[in-house]
Amino acid sequence: PATPLDLSSTLQTSTSISLSWSASVVQTNGAAVTGYKVYNGDGSVADTVDGATTTASISGLTAGTLYTYAVSAESAAGEGEKSPVLSQSSAPGAPDAPTSTLQTSTSISLSWTAPSSDSASGDDATRYRVYDSSSAVLYDGEQTAFEHDGLTGGTSYAYTVSALSGSGEGPKSASLSQETAPGAATGLVASDQTTSSIKLDWTAPSLPSGTAVSGYKVYERVTYELSDVGSGTVPASVVEVLSSGRMDSVVIDTMKYDGKESTTTSTTLSSLSGGTSFAYTVATLSSAGEGDRSTALLASTSPPAPTDLSSVSQTTSSISLSWSAPVVTSGAAVTGYTVYIDDGADGAIDSV
């Protein structure tokens, strides 16, 4: 019989190549085609099909590898000549499972490597797809990294990655399960202020499906404005940014409490200056990382002690006192004073 024509590949996976060809033309009174043989490049027979079938699927292949095939037709009169050779690569193999390089409360950053099949003789991977647990495509592009954002804090997500080449899409990788960092703490309040300390309390965030909260960090927040430049209190690096005109203000958070191993939702910050206003924010920690910081709370220490207490006049039944008001730099204004008396007999010091 005549040589089959139009040998082509209709589908490639990482382990198979599907072939198709046009039926061998039988001349008038010629012997009917009884079958076809598909040959590998080394001359061995890859598959045989009956004369009514013009397709074959060659399986058990290696990912990303180049193969060559030819087809011949058979009849009662014998075997015809082989078709022109088709060279075709299998699809790429699966990349290793992706890894997470960074988690925030609202995003997970993924990274992966090209499949090992890129070192084989066939087509290399040129594109990748990232799938979620429902097999929805989250990313389709050339990079080996992807940031999935718009997520919920303290929630577990699952990802797989596949590689694509000119020969099709390979299998998906093993799955990665990764949680986002916890959401922000809420209800931050200050209480029990003294001249040198402030007690902070907050409420733990809810965690839909992620790992439990493992601790908290408290930051003091300072906001520098352009008008602060020249005051002598602005760090040189901040002065440089503000003076460049790139920003109108710079926010600096400095950690004041590291409770990474404590799930207690309160702490007392000490060694503070009296009559001073402080801004604080709380970050939640878990094994997935540090979550978003809470809304900042503005809290003031109580005023420092008045100075220069003296007696300005005395009678047989009264003593007139005078003192200087304490210096309140940025905290809550003084609203009143309490005078205490000591009877000198080791008794209690009472307010007057």
Short mmCIF file of C-alpha atoms in Angstrom, two decimals:
data_model
loop_
_atom_site.label_atom_id
_atom_site.label_comp_id
_atom_site.label_asym_id
_atom_site.label_seq_id
_atom_site.Cartn_x
_atom_site.Cartn_y
_atom_site.Cartn_z
CA PRO A 1 0.00 0.00 0.00
CA ALA A 2 0.91 3.64 -0.41
CA THR A 3 2.77 5.53 2.27
CA PRO A 4 0.51 7.14 4.95
CA LEU A 5 0.73 10.94 4.93
CA ASP A 6 0.24 13.84 7.34
CA LEU A 7 1.73 12.13 10.40
CA SER A 8 1.27 14.54 13.32
CA SER A 9 0.95 14.65 17.10
CA THR A 10 -2.48 15.60 18.44
CA LEU A 11 -1.72 15.52 22.17
CA GLN A 12 1.34 15.29 24.38
CA THR A 13 1.55 14.55 28.08
CA SER A 14 4.68 14.00 30.12
CA THR A 15 4.40 10.23 29.55
CA SER A 16 2.61 9.87 26.20
CA ILE A 17 2.34 11.17 22.65
CA SER A 18 -0.84 10.73 20.61
CA LEU A 19 -0.36 10.37 16.83
CA SER A 20 -2.65 10.72 13.82
CA TRP A 21 -2.18 10.24 10.06
CA SER A 22 -4.10 10.11 6.81
CA ALA A 23 -5.17 6.69 5.59
CA SER A 24 -3.06 5.04 2.93
CA VAL A 25 -4.59 5.53 -0.52
CA VAL A 26 -5.61 2.24 -2.15
CA GLN A 27 -5.65 2.25 -5.94
CA THR A 28 -8.38 0.56 -8.00
CA ASN A 29 -8.24 -3.21 -7.57
CA GLY A 30 -5.47 -2.77 -5.01
CA ALA A 31 -5.30 -4.81 -1.82
CA ALA A 32 -7.09 -3.21 1.12
CA VAL A 33 -5.06 -1.86 4.03
CA THR A 34 -5.19 -4.34 6.91
CA GLY A 35 -3.14 -2.43 9.46
CA TYR A 36 -0.53 0.18 10.30
CA LYS A 37 2.76 0.00 12.11
CA VAL A 38 4.18 2.89 14.13
CA TYR A 39 7.98 2.85 14.32
CA ASN A 40 10.30 4.44 16.86
CA GLY A 41 13.33 6.33 15.67
CA ASP A 42 15.53 3.32 16.34
CA GLY A 43 13.44 1.18 13.97
CA SER A 44 11.60 -0.75 16.67
CA VAL A 45 7.81 -1.01 16.47
CA ALA A 46 6.09 1.29 18.93
CA ASP A 47 2.49 0.22 18.16
CA THR A 48 0.29 -1.57 15.60
CA VAL A 49 -3.36 -0.80 14.79
CA ASP A 50 -5.93 -2.22 12.39
CA GLY A 51 -6.54 -0.85 8.93
CA ALA A 52 -9.58 1.17 9.96
CA THR A 53 -7.65 3.11 12.62
CA THR A 54 -5.41 6.06 11.82
CA THR A 55 -4.42 7.04 15.37
CA ALA A 56 -2.14 5.66 18.04
CA SER A 57 -1.08 6.65 21.56
CA ILE A 58 2.49 5.87 22.58
CA SER A 59 2.78 5.68 26.37
CA GLY A 60 5.47 4.97 28.95
CA LEU A 61 7.56 7.90 27.77
CA THR A 62 9.95 10.18 29.66
CA ALA A 63 8.97 13.80 30.32
CA GLY A 64 10.56 16.53 28.22
CA THR A 65 12.17 14.08 25.83
CA LEU A 66 12.34 14.25 22.04
CA TYR A 67 11.00 11.20 20.15
CA THR A 68 10.81 10.37 16.42
CA TYR A 69 8.11 8.28 14.72
CA ALA A 70 7.17 6.96 11.26
CA VAL A 71 4.13 4.99 10.06
CA SER A 72 3.75 2.30 7.39
CA ALA A 73 0.66 0.57 5.99
CA GLU A 74 0.20 -3.18 5.55
CA SER A 75 -2.02 -5.23 3.23
CA ALA A 76 -2.18 -8.78 1.89
CA ALA A 77 0.41 -7.63 -0.63
CA GLY A 78 2.90 -6.74 2.13
CA GLU A 79 4.17 -3.65 3.95
CA GLY A 80 4.51 -0.29 2.24
CA GLU A 81 7.14 2.36 2.72
CA LYS A 82 7.38 4.35 5.93
CA SER A 83 6.06 7.88 6.15
CA PRO A 84 8.34 10.87 6.61
CA VAL A 85 9.68 11.02 10.17
CA LEU A 86 7.88 13.10 12.82
CA SER A 87 9.95 14.54 15.67
CA GLN A 88 7.92 15.34 18.76
CA SER A 89 8.73 16.13 22.40
CA SER A 90 6.72 14.89 25.35
CA ALA A 91 5.34 17.51 27.75
CA PRO A 92 7.53 18.64 30.65
CA GLY A 93 7.56 16.90 34.01
CA ALA A 94 6.15 18.32 37.23
CA PRO A 95 8.14 20.93 39.15
CA ASP A 96 8.88 20.17 42.79
CA ALA A 97 6.21 21.38 45.20
CA PRO A 98 6.27 25.19 45.52
CA THR A 99 7.62 26.77 48.67
CA SER A 100 6.41 29.86 50.50
CA THR A 101 9.05 32.56 50.84
CA LEU A 102 6.95 35.09 52.77
CA GLN A 103 3.58 35.21 54.46
CA THR A 104 1.67 38.28 55.59
CA SER A 105 -1.88 38.56 56.89
CA THR A 106 -3.16 39.07 53.34
CA SER A 107 -0.64 37.39 51.04
CA ILE A 108 1.52 34.32 50.42
CA SER A 109 4.61 34.55 48.19
CA LEU A 110 5.40 31.34 46.29
CA SER A 111 8.54 30.15 44.54
CA TRP A 112 9.43 27.01 42.58
CA THR A 113 12.13 25.61 40.30
CA ALA A 114 11.96 24.42 36.71
CA PRO A 115 11.26 20.69 36.30
CA SER A 116 14.21 18.33 36.03
CA SER A 117 12.93 17.35 32.56
CA ASP A 118 14.44 20.61 31.25
CA SER A 119 17.75 18.76 31.15
CA ALA A 120 16.32 16.14 28.75
CA SER A 121 16.39 16.29 24.94
CA GLY A 122 12.90 17.70 24.40
CA ASP A 123 11.20 21.05 24.83
CA ASP A 124 12.02 23.00 28.00
CA ALA A 125 9.32 24.55 30.16
CA THR A 126 8.49 28.09 29.03
CA ARG A 127 5.49 28.85 31.22
CA TYR A 128 3.93 27.84 34.54
CA ARG A 129 0.49 27.63 36.07
CA VAL A 130 -0.34 27.91 39.77
CA TYR A 131 -3.54 26.22 40.94
CA ASP A 132 -5.47 26.56 44.18
CA SER A 133 -7.17 23.69 46.02
CA SER A 134 -10.20 23.90 43.73
CA SER A 135 -7.95 23.64 40.62
CA ALA A 136 -8.67 27.25 39.67
CA VAL A 137 -5.73 28.88 37.86
CA LEU A 138 -4.23 31.67 39.98
CA TYR A 139 -1.23 32.43 37.76
CA ASP A 140 -0.19 31.68 34.17
CA GLY A 141 3.15 33.16 33.21
CA GLU A 142 6.88 32.77 32.64
CA GLN A 143 8.19 33.54 36.13
CA THR A 144 9.01 30.95 38.79
CA ALA A 145 7.50 33.09 41.54
CA PHE A 146 4.01 34.37 42.33
CA GLU A 147 2.43 36.44 45.12
CA HIS A 148 -1.14 35.48 45.98
CA ASP A 149 -2.76 38.48 47.66
CA GLY A 150 -6.20 39.49 48.89
CA LEU A 151 -6.18 36.63 51.42
CA THR A 152 -7.61 36.29 54.92
CA GLY A 153 -5.31 36.34 57.94
CA GLY A 154 -4.80 33.12 59.86
CA THR A 155 -6.17 30.95 57.03
CA SER A 156 -4.71 27.84 55.35
CA TYR A 157 -4.35 27.72 51.55
CA ALA A 158 -3.13 24.95 49.20
CA TYR A 159 -1.18 25.32 45.94
CA THR A 160 0.16 23.17 43.08
CA VAL A 161 2.27 24.17 40.05
CA SER A 162 2.50 22.74 36.53
CA ALA A 163 5.00 23.44 33.74
CA LEU A 164 4.10 24.09 30.09
CA SER A 165 6.16 23.95 26.93
CA GLY A 166 5.45 23.94 23.21
CA SER A 167 4.54 20.28 23.70
CA GLY A 168 1.78 20.85 26.24
CA GLU A 169 1.19 20.98 29.96
CA GLY A 170 2.84 18.55 32.33
CA PRO A 171 1.38 17.11 35.54
CA LYS A 172 0.84 19.19 38.66
CA SER A 173 3.42 19.24 41.39
CA ALA A 174 2.90 17.94 44.90
CA SER A 175 0.70 20.28 46.93
CA LEU A 176 1.90 22.95 49.33
CA SER A 177 -0.32 23.82 52.29
CA GLN A 178 0.50 27.20 53.78
CA GLU A 179 -1.18 29.54 56.25
CA THR A 180 -1.22 33.31 56.11
CA ALA A 181 0.14 35.20 59.08
CA PRO A 182 -2.52 36.02 61.68
CA GLY A 183 -4.74 39.06 61.37
CA ALA A 184 -4.31 42.17 63.46
CA ALA A 185 -5.15 42.31 67.17
CA THR A 186 -8.10 44.55 68.05
CA GLY A 187 -9.35 46.55 71.00
CA LEU A 188 -5.98 47.98 72.02
CA VAL A 189 -6.47 50.08 75.18
CA ALA A 190 -4.25 51.73 77.81
CA SER A 191 -4.81 51.69 81.57
CA ASP A 192 -3.04 52.10 84.93
CA GLN A 193 -0.79 54.86 83.66
CA THR A 194 1.86 56.17 86.00
CA THR A 195 4.57 58.76 85.48
CA SER A 196 6.85 56.06 84.09
CA SER A 197 4.61 53.23 82.82
CA ILE A 198 1.56 52.38 80.70
CA LYS A 199 -0.35 49.09 80.78
CA LEU A 200 -1.66 47.88 77.40
CA ASP A 201 -4.40 45.31 76.76
CA TRP A 202 -5.74 43.94 73.48
CA THR A 203 -7.93 41.23 71.99
CA ALA A 204 -6.50 38.28 70.05
CA PRO A 205 -7.53 37.99 66.36
CA SER A 206 -9.74 35.19 65.12
CA LEU A 207 -7.98 32.45 63.12
CA PRO A 208 -10.32 30.78 60.58
CA SER A 209 -8.09 27.77 59.79
CA GLY A 210 -4.46 28.68 60.43
CA THR A 211 -2.13 27.79 63.27
CA ALA A 212 -2.65 29.26 66.73
CA VAL A 213 -1.24 32.61 67.83
CA SER A 214 2.19 32.08 69.38
CA GLY A 215 2.91 35.57 70.69
CA TYR A 216 2.77 39.32 70.23
CA LYS A 217 5.07 42.27 69.65
CA VAL A 218 4.37 45.84 70.73
CA TYR A 219 5.84 48.69 68.70
CA GLU A 220 6.16 52.39 69.53
CA ARG A 221 5.19 54.42 66.47
CA VAL A 222 6.73 57.81 65.74
CA THR A 223 5.58 59.88 62.77
CA TYR A 224 8.02 62.49 61.48
CA GLU A 225 6.73 65.41 59.41
CA LEU A 226 8.69 67.73 57.15
CA SER A 227 8.17 70.48 59.73
CA ASP A 228 10.14 68.38 62.26
CA VAL A 229 13.35 68.67 60.24
CA GLY A 230 15.73 70.99 62.09
CA SER A 231 14.36 70.13 65.53
CA GLY A 232 17.32 67.88 66.26
CA THR A 233 15.06 64.93 67.09
CA VAL A 234 14.76 63.46 63.60
CA PRO A 235 17.14 60.61 62.62
CA ALA A 236 19.53 61.48 59.79
CA SER A 237 18.10 58.78 57.51
CA VAL A 238 14.60 60.23 57.95
CA VAL A 239 15.85 63.78 57.36
CA GLU A 240 17.31 62.60 54.05
CA VAL A 241 13.98 61.12 52.92
CA LEU A 242 11.91 64.13 54.00
CA SER A 243 14.35 66.63 52.50
CA SER A 244 14.29 64.80 49.16
CA GLY A 245 10.60 65.57 48.75
CA ARG A 246 9.75 61.92 48.09
CA MET A 247 7.49 61.80 51.15
CA ASP A 248 5.63 64.29 53.32
CA SER A 249 5.94 62.08 56.41
CA VAL A 250 7.83 59.00 57.58
CA VAL A 251 6.51 56.45 60.08
CA ILE A 252 9.02 54.54 62.20
CA ASP A 253 7.93 51.58 64.37
CA THR A 254 10.37 50.50 67.09
CA MET A 255 9.74 47.28 69.01
CA LYS A 256 9.24 47.88 72.73
CA TYR A 257 7.95 44.46 73.80
CA ASP A 258 8.90 41.07 72.36
CA GLY A 259 6.36 38.53 73.53
CA LYS A 260 7.06 35.99 70.81
CA GLU A 261 6.63 33.12 73.25
CA SER A 262 3.72 34.51 75.27
CA THR A 263 0.05 34.48 74.31
CA THR A 264 -0.87 36.88 77.13
CA THR A 265 -2.82 39.79 75.65
CA SER A 266 -1.39 42.49 77.89
CA THR A 267 1.91 44.03 78.91
CA THR A 268 3.19 46.97 80.94
CA LEU A 269 5.75 49.26 79.34
CA SER A 270 8.02 50.94 81.88
CA SER A 271 10.92 53.40 82.08
CA LEU A 272 8.86 56.01 80.24
CA SER A 273 8.94 59.79 80.57
CA GLY A 274 6.18 61.45 82.55
CA GLY A 275 3.70 63.72 80.83
CA THR A 276 4.52 62.30 77.43
CA SER A 277 2.24 60.96 74.71
CA PHE A 278 3.15 57.67 73.03
CA ALA A 279 1.66 55.82 70.05
CA TYR A 280 1.61 52.02 70.25
CA THR A 281 0.60 49.24 67.88
CA VAL A 282 0.49 45.44 68.38
CA ALA A 283 1.52 42.71 65.91
CA THR A 284 0.35 39.09 66.21
CA LEU A 285 2.75 36.15 65.68
CA SER A 286 2.26 32.55 64.59
CA SER A 287 4.36 29.87 62.91
CA ALA A 288 3.34 31.50 59.59
CA GLY A 289 5.06 34.76 60.54
CA GLU A 290 4.21 38.21 61.85
CA GLY A 291 0.77 39.51 60.99
CA ASP A 292 -0.50 42.99 60.33
CA ARG A 293 -0.12 45.57 63.07
CA SER A 294 -3.14 46.88 64.90
CA THR A 295 -4.54 50.37 64.66
CA ALA A 296 -2.22 52.65 66.64
CA LEU A 297 -3.29 53.77 70.12
CA LEU A 298 -2.28 57.17 71.50
CA ALA A 299 -1.70 57.03 75.27
CA SER A 300 -0.09 59.41 77.76
CA THR A 301 1.84 58.78 80.95
CA SER A 302 0.65 60.68 84.00
CA PRO A 303 2.40 64.01 84.63
CA PRO A 304 5.74 64.15 86.46
CA ALA A 305 5.91 65.44 90.01
CA PRO A 306 5.51 69.16 90.66
CA THR A 307 8.68 70.89 91.82
CA ASP A 308 9.69 73.66 94.23
CA LEU A 309 7.10 72.78 96.89
CA SER A 310 7.35 75.39 99.63
CA SER A 311 5.38 77.02 102.44
CA VAL A 312 4.64 80.63 101.72
CA SER A 313 2.81 81.52 104.95
CA GLN A 314 1.68 79.92 108.19
CA THR A 315 -0.88 80.74 110.87
CA THR A 316 -1.80 78.86 114.03
CA SER A 317 -4.36 76.91 112.03
CA SER A 318 -3.16 76.94 108.41
CA ILE A 319 -0.22 76.52 106.10
CA SER A 320 -0.19 78.03 102.61
CA LEU A 321 1.73 76.00 100.03
CA SER A 322 3.11 76.82 96.58
CA TRP A 323 4.74 74.69 93.89
CA SER A 324 5.78 74.80 90.27
CA ALA A 325 3.70 72.98 87.67
CA PRO A 326 5.33 69.91 86.14
CA VAL A 327 6.62 70.06 82.59
CA VAL A 328 4.26 68.16 80.25
CA THR A 329 5.97 67.78 76.89
CA SER A 330 3.36 66.06 74.74
CA GLY A 331 1.06 64.16 77.07
CA ALA A 332 -2.30 64.91 78.62
CA ALA A 333 -2.55 68.35 80.21
CA VAL A 334 -2.57 68.68 84.00
CA THR A 335 -6.17 68.92 85.18
CA GLY A 336 -5.61 69.27 88.93
CA TYR A 337 -3.45 68.54 91.96
CA THR A 338 -3.78 66.41 95.11
CA VAL A 339 -1.95 67.52 98.27
CA TYR A 340 -0.93 64.81 100.77
CA ILE A 341 -0.14 65.26 104.48
CA ASP A 342 2.18 63.25 106.69
CA ASP A 343 1.46 63.59 110.42
CA GLY A 344 5.04 62.69 111.24
CA ALA A 345 4.01 59.82 113.49
CA ASP A 346 4.64 57.10 110.96
CA GLY A 347 0.98 57.05 110.04
CA ALA A 348 -0.58 57.00 106.59
CA ILE A 349 -0.01 59.85 104.19
CA ASP A 350 -3.49 61.15 103.46
CA SER A 351 -4.84 63.53 100.85
CA VAL A 352 -6.07 66.86 102.10
#
